[in-house]
């Protein structure tokens, strides 16, 4: 029987290519590679007689010509699925890059480190290989935690960050209180469902407006999107840190918290507390009738506010 989610992928990929991005794989180091969607205009076909790379059919030769925006996905889907409604809204004015973090999409590593720090290091190395030396990073949920680490470790690379439905770090107390409040026994139980019932439970807390899909579609989504289950369970284990190890970095970048006001996983109280901890460089905007998946539930509002923040960054440069 045809997997309906897998069958729709070629259509989505075709639409994304029309919007201005296409897939490309970056070899970070032996045993570690990261799949991306990158701007069409940065990829040049090899000239006649030139040798093609072993992974990609094209060479990536050109640096981006527009300001770079990097969109980093969460835990329940790969990059292009997570950000499908944002790509077309951004590509006219920005060079948009959408990575798949390690063990999502086609990204993989033979290293044993499963921390957000390792994800951030690998992402930074991949961006360097793509010719990117300055960018704005937009991170959602798990991707937000990676974005914070990237900004902390590579302040020269990350000019600003936009974060939705995320926190600086997942401490054991935050993890325990969130799971207890949501009625899940573990992060794996919440974020790595292995049944239609489990996926429905995840979607029920991730969305503001309850959605209905046939069980067949839930089953097909589980089969396509929840691969590398062992490694992803290890990523969840590597995410949680002890309360005493938590620190608040002094970020030099502007940080914009763009939140669904009805987010049940990381509620607006957490966002407001985080804004206070981050100081004067942080701003907050809430989006009504939006849950954890606010960028999918209310994409027009999300895109408008994201573009307003991005435009304000260029206004800052003009004033200087």
Short mmCIF file of C-alpha atoms in Angstrom, two decimals:
data_model
loop_
_atom_site.label_atom_id
_atom_site.label_comp_id
_atom_site.label_asym_id
_atom_site.label_seq_id
_atom_site.Cartn_x
_atom_site.Cartn_y
_atom_site.Cartn_z
CA UNK A 1 0.00 0.00 0.00
CA UNK A 2 1.29 3.45 -0.92
CA UNK A 3 2.47 5.62 1.97
CA UNK A 4 0.48 8.83 1.54
CA UNK A 5 3.07 11.01 3.29
CA UNK A 6 5.92 9.62 1.19
CA UNK A 7 3.82 10.05 -1.96
CA UNK A 8 3.34 13.76 -1.23
CA UNK A 9 7.06 14.42 -0.79
CA UNK A 10 7.85 14.86 -4.50
CA UNK A 11 5.09 17.48 -4.74
CA UNK A 12 6.44 19.36 -1.70
CA UNK A 13 9.98 19.16 -3.03
CA UNK A 14 8.84 20.45 -6.42
CA UNK A 15 7.09 23.39 -4.80
CA UNK A 16 10.19 24.20 -2.75
CA UNK A 17 12.35 24.18 -5.87
CA UNK A 18 9.90 26.57 -7.50
CA UNK A 19 10.18 28.76 -4.38
CA UNK A 20 13.94 28.95 -4.89
CA UNK A 21 15.68 26.19 -2.90
CA UNK A 22 16.99 22.72 -3.69
CA UNK A 23 18.62 19.86 -1.77
CA UNK A 24 22.35 19.65 -1.17
CA UNK A 25 24.48 17.47 1.10
CA UNK A 26 27.46 18.83 3.02
CA UNK A 27 30.29 16.53 4.06
CA UNK A 28 31.33 17.98 7.41
CA UNK A 29 33.99 15.41 8.22
CA UNK A 30 34.45 11.69 7.57
CA UNK A 31 31.41 9.91 8.97
CA UNK A 32 29.35 13.09 9.40
CA UNK A 33 27.20 14.75 6.76
CA UNK A 34 24.29 17.18 6.90
CA UNK A 35 21.54 17.56 4.32
CA UNK A 36 20.31 21.05 3.43
CA UNK A 37 17.96 22.92 1.20
CA UNK A 38 19.98 25.78 -0.27
CA UNK A 39 19.28 28.67 -2.69
CA UNK A 40 19.09 27.57 -6.31
CA UNK A 41 21.36 30.42 -7.38
CA UNK A 42 24.26 29.25 -5.21
CA UNK A 43 24.58 25.98 -7.10
CA UNK A 44 26.47 25.86 -10.36
CA UNK A 45 26.43 22.95 -12.74
CA UNK A 46 29.93 21.59 -13.33
CA UNK A 47 31.44 22.69 -16.61
CA UNK A 48 32.10 20.15 -19.28
CA UNK A 49 35.02 17.99 -18.25
CA UNK A 50 34.82 18.91 -14.56
CA UNK A 51 34.45 16.04 -12.12
CA UNK A 52 31.24 15.89 -10.11
CA UNK A 53 31.25 15.34 -6.36
CA UNK A 54 30.43 11.88 -5.06
CA UNK A 55 27.34 12.97 -3.09
CA UNK A 56 25.98 15.93 -5.02
CA UNK A 57 25.28 16.13 -8.71
CA UNK A 58 26.35 19.77 -8.67
CA UNK A 59 29.13 21.82 -7.21
CA UNK A 60 28.23 24.51 -4.70
CA UNK A 61 30.48 27.29 -5.86
CA UNK A 62 28.78 30.62 -5.23
CA UNK A 63 28.36 32.36 -1.92
CA UNK A 64 24.90 33.72 -1.15
CA UNK A 65 24.26 37.17 -2.58
CA UNK A 66 21.45 38.17 -0.20
CA UNK A 67 21.27 38.25 3.61
CA UNK A 68 21.22 34.70 4.92
CA UNK A 69 18.41 33.22 7.00
CA UNK A 70 18.88 29.71 8.42
CA UNK A 71 15.70 27.86 9.46
CA UNK A 72 16.28 25.14 12.09
CA UNK A 73 13.53 22.57 12.64
CA UNK A 74 12.10 20.90 15.74
CA UNK A 75 11.90 17.27 16.79
CA UNK A 76 8.83 15.91 14.99
CA UNK A 77 9.77 16.61 11.36
CA UNK A 78 12.68 17.33 9.06
CA UNK A 79 13.56 20.84 7.93
CA UNK A 80 11.63 21.34 4.71
CA UNK A 81 8.42 19.90 6.20
CA UNK A 82 8.71 22.14 9.27
CA UNK A 83 9.33 25.34 7.31
CA UNK A 84 7.33 24.69 4.12
CA UNK A 85 5.13 27.77 4.66
CA UNK A 86 8.05 30.11 5.38
CA UNK A 87 10.35 29.40 2.43
CA UNK A 88 8.34 31.13 -0.28
CA UNK A 89 7.74 34.14 1.96
CA UNK A 90 11.48 34.72 2.47
CA UNK A 91 13.34 33.79 -0.71
CA UNK A 92 12.68 37.06 -2.56
CA UNK A 93 14.79 39.11 -0.15
CA UNK A 94 16.89 36.48 1.62
CA UNK A 95 19.13 33.53 0.88
CA UNK A 96 17.31 30.78 2.77
CA UNK A 97 19.05 27.66 4.09
CA UNK A 98 17.13 24.80 5.72
CA UNK A 99 19.32 22.14 7.38
CA UNK A 100 18.31 18.74 8.66
CA UNK A 101 19.90 18.30 12.07
CA UNK A 102 21.78 15.07 12.69
CA UNK A 103 19.52 11.98 12.52
CA UNK A 104 16.79 13.91 10.74
CA UNK A 105 16.25 13.74 7.00
CA UNK A 106 19.47 12.59 5.39
CA UNK A 107 21.84 13.89 8.07
CA UNK A 108 23.96 11.42 9.98
CA UNK A 109 27.12 10.97 12.04
CA UNK A 110 29.21 8.12 13.40
CA UNK A 111 30.10 10.21 16.47
CA UNK A 112 28.47 9.38 19.81
CA UNK A 113 27.90 12.93 21.06
CA UNK A 114 24.16 13.67 21.14
CA UNK A 115 24.19 17.11 22.76
CA UNK A 116 22.79 20.34 21.27
CA UNK A 117 26.36 21.66 21.47
CA UNK A 118 27.51 18.98 19.01
CA UNK A 119 24.58 19.76 16.70
CA UNK A 120 25.58 23.45 16.84
CA UNK A 121 29.24 22.71 16.06
CA UNK A 122 28.26 20.53 13.08
CA UNK A 123 25.83 23.15 11.81
CA UNK A 124 28.49 25.86 12.07
CA UNK A 125 30.99 23.73 10.13
CA UNK A 126 28.40 22.98 7.46
CA UNK A 127 27.50 26.66 7.09
CA UNK A 128 31.18 27.51 6.71
CA UNK A 129 31.48 24.96 3.91
CA UNK A 130 28.48 26.59 2.25
CA UNK A 131 30.32 29.93 2.27
CA UNK A 132 28.21 31.53 5.01
CA UNK A 133 30.01 33.79 7.45
CA UNK A 134 27.04 35.76 8.81
CA UNK A 135 23.39 34.85 9.22
CA UNK A 136 20.16 35.16 11.14
CA UNK A 137 19.04 31.86 12.66
CA UNK A 138 15.38 31.00 13.18
CA UNK A 139 14.92 28.06 15.53
CA UNK A 140 11.78 26.17 16.47
CA UNK A 141 11.49 23.99 19.61
CA UNK A 142 14.51 21.62 19.61
CA UNK A 143 15.97 23.76 16.82
CA UNK A 144 15.64 26.79 19.08
CA UNK A 145 17.92 25.19 21.66
CA UNK A 146 20.44 24.44 18.91
CA UNK A 147 20.09 28.04 17.68
CA UNK A 148 20.85 29.40 21.15
CA UNK A 149 23.97 27.22 21.34
CA UNK A 150 25.06 28.29 17.87
CA UNK A 151 24.68 31.96 18.81
CA UNK A 152 26.57 31.44 22.07
CA UNK A 153 29.46 29.50 20.54
CA UNK A 154 29.72 31.42 17.24
CA UNK A 155 28.81 35.07 17.88
CA UNK A 156 30.66 36.15 14.75
CA UNK A 157 28.56 33.84 12.61
CA UNK A 158 25.13 34.48 14.12
CA UNK A 159 23.98 38.06 13.79
CA UNK A 160 20.56 37.58 15.40
CA UNK A 161 18.19 34.77 16.35
CA UNK A 162 14.45 34.27 16.25
CA UNK A 163 13.13 31.54 18.53
CA UNK A 164 9.67 29.99 18.71
CA UNK A 165 8.44 27.45 21.26
CA UNK A 166 11.81 26.77 22.86
CA UNK A 167 14.04 27.51 25.86
CA UNK A 168 17.69 28.22 26.50
CA UNK A 169 18.30 24.75 27.90
CA UNK A 170 16.17 21.82 29.01
CA UNK A 171 16.90 21.45 32.72
CA UNK A 172 15.70 18.40 34.60
CA UNK A 173 13.23 20.51 36.61
CA UNK A 174 11.68 22.07 33.48
CA UNK A 175 11.51 18.66 31.81
CA UNK A 176 9.83 17.03 34.80
CA UNK A 177 7.32 19.83 35.37
CA UNK A 178 6.38 20.05 31.68
CA UNK A 179 5.90 16.30 31.34
CA UNK A 180 3.84 16.16 34.51
CA UNK A 181 1.64 19.06 33.38
CA UNK A 182 1.10 17.54 29.93
CA UNK A 183 0.49 14.03 31.26
CA UNK A 184 3.44 12.22 29.65
CA UNK A 185 5.82 9.87 31.43
CA UNK A 186 8.97 10.83 29.49
CA UNK A 187 10.26 13.01 26.67
CA UNK A 188 10.40 9.91 24.49
CA UNK A 189 6.76 9.21 25.26
CA UNK A 190 5.88 12.75 24.13
CA UNK A 191 8.23 13.35 21.20
CA UNK A 192 8.88 9.87 19.82
CA UNK A 193 5.42 8.32 19.52
CA UNK A 194 5.28 4.79 18.18
CA UNK A 195 1.53 4.52 17.67
CA UNK A 196 -1.31 6.44 16.09
CA UNK A 197 -2.64 7.14 19.58
CA UNK A 198 0.73 8.57 20.66
CA UNK A 199 1.01 10.80 17.58
CA UNK A 200 -2.52 12.10 18.14
CA UNK A 201 -1.59 12.91 21.75
CA UNK A 202 1.49 14.85 20.57
CA UNK A 203 -0.51 16.82 18.01
CA UNK A 204 -3.21 17.58 20.57
CA UNK A 205 -0.72 19.44 22.79
CA UNK A 206 1.26 20.93 19.89
CA UNK A 207 -1.68 22.68 18.20
CA UNK A 208 -4.18 25.27 19.39
CA UNK A 209 -6.98 24.23 17.08
CA UNK A 210 -7.61 20.51 17.19
CA UNK A 211 -7.02 18.91 13.82
CA UNK A 212 -8.57 15.76 12.42
CA UNK A 213 -6.70 13.39 10.14
CA UNK A 214 -7.55 9.77 9.30
CA UNK A 215 -5.61 7.11 11.21
CA UNK A 216 -4.04 6.01 7.95
CA UNK A 217 -2.33 9.39 7.57
CA UNK A 218 -1.05 9.31 11.16
CA UNK A 219 0.36 5.83 10.55
CA UNK A 220 2.07 6.90 7.34
CA UNK A 221 3.53 10.00 9.02
CA UNK A 222 4.99 7.86 11.80
CA UNK A 223 6.63 5.60 9.25
CA UNK A 224 8.21 8.44 7.24
CA UNK A 225 9.10 11.07 9.85
CA UNK A 226 10.10 9.06 12.92
CA UNK A 227 13.16 7.23 11.62
CA UNK A 228 16.46 6.75 13.51
CA UNK A 229 14.45 6.15 16.68
CA UNK A 230 17.40 4.86 18.74
CA UNK A 231 19.55 7.88 17.92
CA UNK A 232 16.71 10.35 18.44
CA UNK A 233 15.98 8.85 21.86
CA UNK A 234 19.65 9.48 22.63
CA UNK A 235 19.27 13.09 21.43
CA UNK A 236 16.45 13.53 23.94
CA UNK A 237 18.62 12.11 26.71
CA UNK A 238 21.47 14.42 25.70
CA UNK A 239 19.13 17.41 25.79
CA UNK A 240 18.45 17.43 29.55
CA UNK A 241 20.99 19.04 31.87
CA UNK A 242 21.17 19.34 35.64
CA UNK A 243 19.70 22.50 37.16
CA UNK A 244 23.04 23.44 38.70
CA UNK A 245 24.72 23.33 35.27
CA UNK A 246 22.37 25.90 33.78
CA UNK A 247 23.83 29.28 32.87
CA UNK A 248 22.45 32.36 31.12
CA UNK A 249 24.87 33.38 28.35
CA UNK A 250 25.47 37.06 27.70
CA UNK A 251 24.34 37.16 24.09
CA UNK A 252 25.57 40.13 22.04
CA UNK A 253 22.95 39.40 19.35
CA UNK A 254 19.40 40.63 19.13
CA UNK A 255 16.99 37.87 20.12
CA UNK A 256 13.35 37.84 19.07
CA UNK A 257 10.93 35.45 20.78
CA UNK A 258 8.03 34.80 18.39
CA UNK A 259 5.47 32.72 20.25
CA UNK A 260 2.12 31.05 19.91
CA UNK A 261 0.12 32.48 22.82
CA UNK A 262 -1.57 29.10 23.27
CA UNK A 263 1.64 27.05 23.28
CA UNK A 264 1.06 24.21 25.74
CA UNK A 265 4.54 22.70 25.58
CA UNK A 266 6.54 25.89 26.30
CA UNK A 267 3.93 28.37 27.47
CA UNK A 268 4.15 32.16 27.25
CA UNK A 269 5.12 32.43 30.91
CA UNK A 270 8.35 30.59 30.11
CA UNK A 271 8.88 32.93 27.17
CA UNK A 272 8.38 36.06 29.28
CA UNK A 273 10.71 34.74 31.98
CA UNK A 274 13.32 33.98 29.36
CA UNK A 275 12.99 37.49 27.91
CA UNK A 276 13.73 38.97 31.33
CA UNK A 277 16.74 36.68 31.76
CA UNK A 278 18.12 37.60 28.33
CA UNK A 279 18.00 41.33 29.01
CA UNK A 280 17.61 44.35 26.77
CA UNK A 281 18.61 42.58 23.55
CA UNK A 282 15.53 40.36 23.72
CA UNK A 283 12.05 41.17 22.41
CA UNK A 284 8.80 39.20 22.53
CA UNK A 285 5.81 38.94 20.22
CA UNK A 286 2.84 36.68 20.82
CA UNK A 287 0.54 35.33 18.13
CA UNK A 288 -3.07 34.77 19.10
CA UNK A 289 -4.76 31.44 18.39
CA UNK A 290 -1.41 29.80 17.83
CA UNK A 291 -0.02 26.79 19.65
CA UNK A 292 3.43 25.24 19.69
CA UNK A 293 3.23 24.79 15.91
CA UNK A 294 2.39 28.45 15.40
CA UNK A 295 4.42 28.72 12.18
CA UNK A 296 2.20 26.02 10.64
CA UNK A 297 -1.09 27.03 12.26
CA UNK A 298 -0.83 30.77 11.55
CA UNK A 299 1.82 31.06 8.82
CA UNK A 300 0.68 34.41 7.42
CA UNK A 301 0.91 36.18 10.77
CA UNK A 302 4.12 34.35 11.66
CA UNK A 303 5.75 35.25 8.33
CA UNK A 304 4.71 38.89 8.56
CA UNK A 305 6.19 39.30 12.02
CA UNK A 306 9.32 37.38 11.11
CA UNK A 307 9.88 39.61 8.08
CA UNK A 308 9.28 42.72 10.20
CA UNK A 309 12.04 41.64 12.58
CA UNK A 310 14.40 40.80 9.72
CA UNK A 311 13.72 44.20 8.13
CA UNK A 312 14.46 45.92 11.44
CA UNK A 313 17.93 44.35 11.44
CA UNK A 314 18.72 46.02 8.13
CA UNK A 315 17.32 49.29 9.43
CA UNK A 316 19.80 49.01 12.31
CA UNK A 317 22.67 48.67 9.85
CA UNK A 318 21.46 51.67 7.82
CA UNK A 319 21.35 53.83 10.92
CA UNK A 320 24.89 52.88 11.81
#
